[in-house]
Amino acid sequence: MPEEPNDATPFLPERSSLKSLREAAAGCRGCHLWRGATQTVFGEGRKRSRLMLVGEQPGDREDLEGRPFVGPASRELNRALEAAGIKRADAYLTNVVKHFKFEERGGRRIHQTPKRFEVEACRPWFDEELKVVRPEALVVLGATAAKALFGSAFRVTAHRGELLDSELAELVTATLHPSSILRGPDEDREANREALVADLRVVARALDDSDGGRQSDR
Ligand code: SF4
């Protein structure tokens, strides 16, 4: 049997725009994850969004609907964005892996964390999204996305909410993935919710400051 490919690069369009990337990603066979999933779940948002949020991978609902952050975790995210004063419509939302990885258990599809080689295979899509959108701020949600972008030694719990030195964008931070709030123990839920809001506020404030700076330069 031929070996499975492990790189999305051959599937990238000749010229990258959000439209051409989305269309090309729909046919990506850069790794084995497309086989079990319903469809590619590409990023969503405006081309010139000042803020990009990047999570791990689509979940069950996202896989069925073909849109990122529409499942149960999206309610957590929406609530946190609102509390931090960020309009979801102003942000570009995506994942480092564009197909849902799961195992079937008792008739249900249970999320499985993508392995490093799967994250690496899918990385070219995120890199192209970043090049096209060029957000001022990037918020990395959860350990899988953070390790993919900052290296395997990175610990979200140790560095969440810090403005990180990174070439990915002017303002870069990492925080909890909203689904980890739901998966975590009940007794930690409120504290984790507050932590997510606090981390998002860091970015909201930094974006406001850079806005103020830009206006006073005029
Ligand atoms: S997970 Fe990424 S690299 Fe793998 S098939 Fe899907 S879009 Fe392509």
Coordinates of C-alpha atoms in Angstrom, one line a residue, residues 32-215:
H32 CA -5.1 10.8 6.3
L33 CA -7.5 12.9 8.4
W34 CA -9.8 13.7 5.5
R35 CA -10.9 10.1 5.3
G36 CA -13.0 9.9 8.4
A37 CA -14.2 13.5 8.4
T38 CA -17.2 15.0 6.7
Q39 CA -15.5 18.0 5.2
T40 CA -12.6 20.5 5.5
V41 CA -13.4 23.2 8.0
F42 CA -11.5 26.2 6.8
G43 CA -11.1 29.5 8.7
E44 CA -13.8 32.1 8.7
G45 CA -13.7 35.9 8.9
R46 CA -12.8 39.0 7.0
K47 CA -9.6 39.4 5.0
R48 CA -8.4 42.4 7.0
S49 CA -9.4 41.2 10.5
R50 CA -7.1 42.8 13.1
L51 CA -7.5 39.8 15.3
M52 CA -7.0 36.1 14.5
L53 CA -7.9 33.3 16.8
V54 CA -6.5 29.9 16.2
G55 CA -7.5 26.7 17.9
E56 CA -6.7 23.0 17.5
Q57 CA -9.2 21.4 15.1
P58 CA -12.9 21.3 14.3
G59 CA -15.2 19.3 16.6
D60 CA -18.2 17.2 15.8
R61 CA -20.6 20.1 15.1
E62 CA -18.0 22.0 13.1
D63 CA -17.3 19.0 11.0
L64 CA -21.0 18.6 10.2
E65 CA -21.6 22.3 9.5
G66 CA -18.3 23.1 7.9
R67 CA -17.6 26.1 10.0
P68 CA -15.1 26.7 12.8
F69 CA -16.2 27.4 16.4
V70 CA -19.9 26.6 16.1
G71 CA -20.1 23.7 18.6
P72 CA -20.6 23.8 22.4
A73 CA -17.2 25.4 22.9
S74 CA -18.2 28.3 20.7
R75 CA -20.7 29.4 23.4
E76 CA -17.8 29.7 25.8
L77 CA -15.8 31.5 23.3
N78 CA -18.6 33.9 22.3
R79 CA -19.3 34.7 25.9
A80 CA -15.6 35.3 26.7
L81 CA -15.2 37.5 23.6
E82 CA -18.2 39.6 24.5
A83 CA -17.0 40.0 28.1
A84 CA -13.6 41.1 26.8
G85 CA -15.2 43.7 24.5
I86 CA -14.3 41.9 21.3
K87 CA -16.9 41.4 18.5
R88 CA -16.7 37.9 17.1
A89 CA -17.4 39.4 13.6
D90 CA -14.2 41.4 13.9
A91 CA -12.0 38.3 14.3
Y92 CA -10.8 35.7 11.9
L93 CA -11.3 32.3 13.4
T94 CA -9.4 29.2 12.4
N95 CA -7.7 26.0 13.5
V96 CA -4.2 24.6 13.0
V97 CA -5.8 21.3 11.7
K98 CA -8.7 21.6 9.3
H99 CA -10.2 18.1 9.5
F100 CA -11.9 16.6 12.6
K101 CA -9.9 13.8 14.2
F102 CA -12.1 11.4 16.3
E103 CA -12.7 7.9 17.4
E104 CA -16.1 6.2 17.4
R105 CA -17.3 5.1 20.8
G106 CA -20.8 3.9 21.6
G107 CA -22.1 5.5 18.4
R108 CA -20.5 8.9 19.3
R109 CA -17.6 10.6 17.6
I110 CA -15.1 11.4 20.4
H111 CA -12.5 14.1 19.8
Q112 CA -8.9 12.9 19.5
T113 CA -5.9 15.2 19.9
P114 CA -4.1 15.4 16.5
K115 CA -0.6 14.1 16.6
R116 CA 2.4 16.3 15.7
F117 CA 2.8 14.9 12.2
E118 CA -0.8 15.7 11.5
V119 CA -0.5 19.2 12.8
E120 CA 2.7 19.7 10.7
A121 CA 1.0 18.3 7.6
C122 CA -1.8 20.9 7.9
R123 CA 0.4 23.9 8.8
P124 CA 0.7 25.3 5.3
W125 CA -3.0 26.3 5.4
F126 CA -2.5 28.3 8.5
D127 CA 0.6 29.9 7.2
E128 CA -1.2 31.0 4.1
E129 CA -4.2 32.3 6.1
L130 CA -1.8 34.3 8.2
K131 CA -0.1 35.8 5.2
V132 CA -3.4 36.8 3.6
V133 CA -5.1 38.2 6.7
R134 CA -2.0 39.7 8.3
P135 CA -3.7 40.2 11.7
E136 CA -2.3 42.7 14.1
A137 CA -3.0 40.3 17.0
L138 CA -3.0 36.5 17.2
V139 CA -4.6 34.6 20.0
V140 CA -3.6 31.0 20.2
L141 CA -6.2 28.8 21.9
G142 CA -5.1 25.7 23.8
A143 CA -2.0 23.5 24.1
T144 CA -2.1 21.8 20.7
A145 CA -2.2 25.0 18.7
A146 CA 0.4 26.6 21.1
K147 CA 2.8 23.8 20.7
A148 CA 2.4 23.8 17.0
L149 CA 3.3 27.5 16.8
F150 CA 5.7 28.0 19.7
G151 CA 7.4 24.6 20.0
S152 CA 6.6 21.5 22.0
A153 CA 8.2 22.9 25.2
F154 CA 5.6 25.7 25.4
R155 CA 3.2 25.5 28.3
V156 CA -0.1 27.5 28.0
T157 CA -0.7 27.2 31.7
A158 CA 2.6 28.9 32.4
H159 CA 2.4 31.7 29.8
R160 CA -1.3 32.3 29.2
G161 CA -2.1 36.0 28.8
E162 CA 1.5 37.0 28.3
L163 CA 2.3 39.1 25.2
L164 CA 4.8 36.8 23.5
D165 CA 7.8 37.7 21.4
S166 CA 6.8 36.1 18.0
E167 CA 7.1 36.8 14.3
L168 CA 3.6 35.6 13.7
A169 CA 2.0 39.0 14.5
E170 CA 2.7 42.2 16.3
L171 CA 0.7 41.1 19.3
V172 CA 0.7 37.4 20.1
T173 CA -0.7 35.6 23.1
A174 CA -1.9 32.1 24.1
T175 CA -4.7 31.2 26.3
L176 CA -7.0 28.3 27.2
H177 CA -9.1 26.6 24.6
P178 CA -12.7 27.2 25.3
S179 CA -13.4 23.4 25.0
S180 CA -10.9 22.7 27.8
I181 CA -13.2 24.8 30.1
L182 CA -16.1 22.4 29.3
R183 CA -13.9 19.3 29.5
G184 CA -12.3 20.3 32.8
P185 CA -13.6 19.8 36.3
D186 CA -16.8 21.6 37.3
E187 CA -15.2 23.3 40.2
D188 CA -12.6 24.9 37.9
R189 CA -15.1 26.2 35.4
E190 CA -15.7 29.7 36.7
A191 CA -12.0 30.4 37.3
N192 CA -11.1 29.2 33.8
R193 CA -13.8 31.3 32.3
E194 CA -12.5 34.3 34.1
A195 CA -8.9 33.5 33.0
L196 CA -10.0 33.3 29.4
V197 CA -11.7 36.6 29.6
A198 CA -8.7 38.2 31.3
D199 CA -6.4 36.9 28.6
L200 CA -8.6 38.2 25.8
R201 CA -8.8 41.6 27.5
V202 CA -5.0 41.8 27.3
V203 CA -5.3 41.7 23.5
A204 CA -8.4 43.9 23.4
R205 CA -6.5 46.6 25.4
A206 CA -3.4 46.2 23.3
L207 CA -5.4 46.6 20.1
D208 CA -7.1 49.7 21.6
D209 CA -3.8 51.2 22.5
S210 CA -2.3 50.6 19.0
D211 CA -5.5 52.1 17.6
G212 CA -5.1 55.2 19.8
G213 CA -1.4 55.4 18.8
R214 CA -2.3 55.3 15.2
Q215 CA -5.0 58.0 15.5

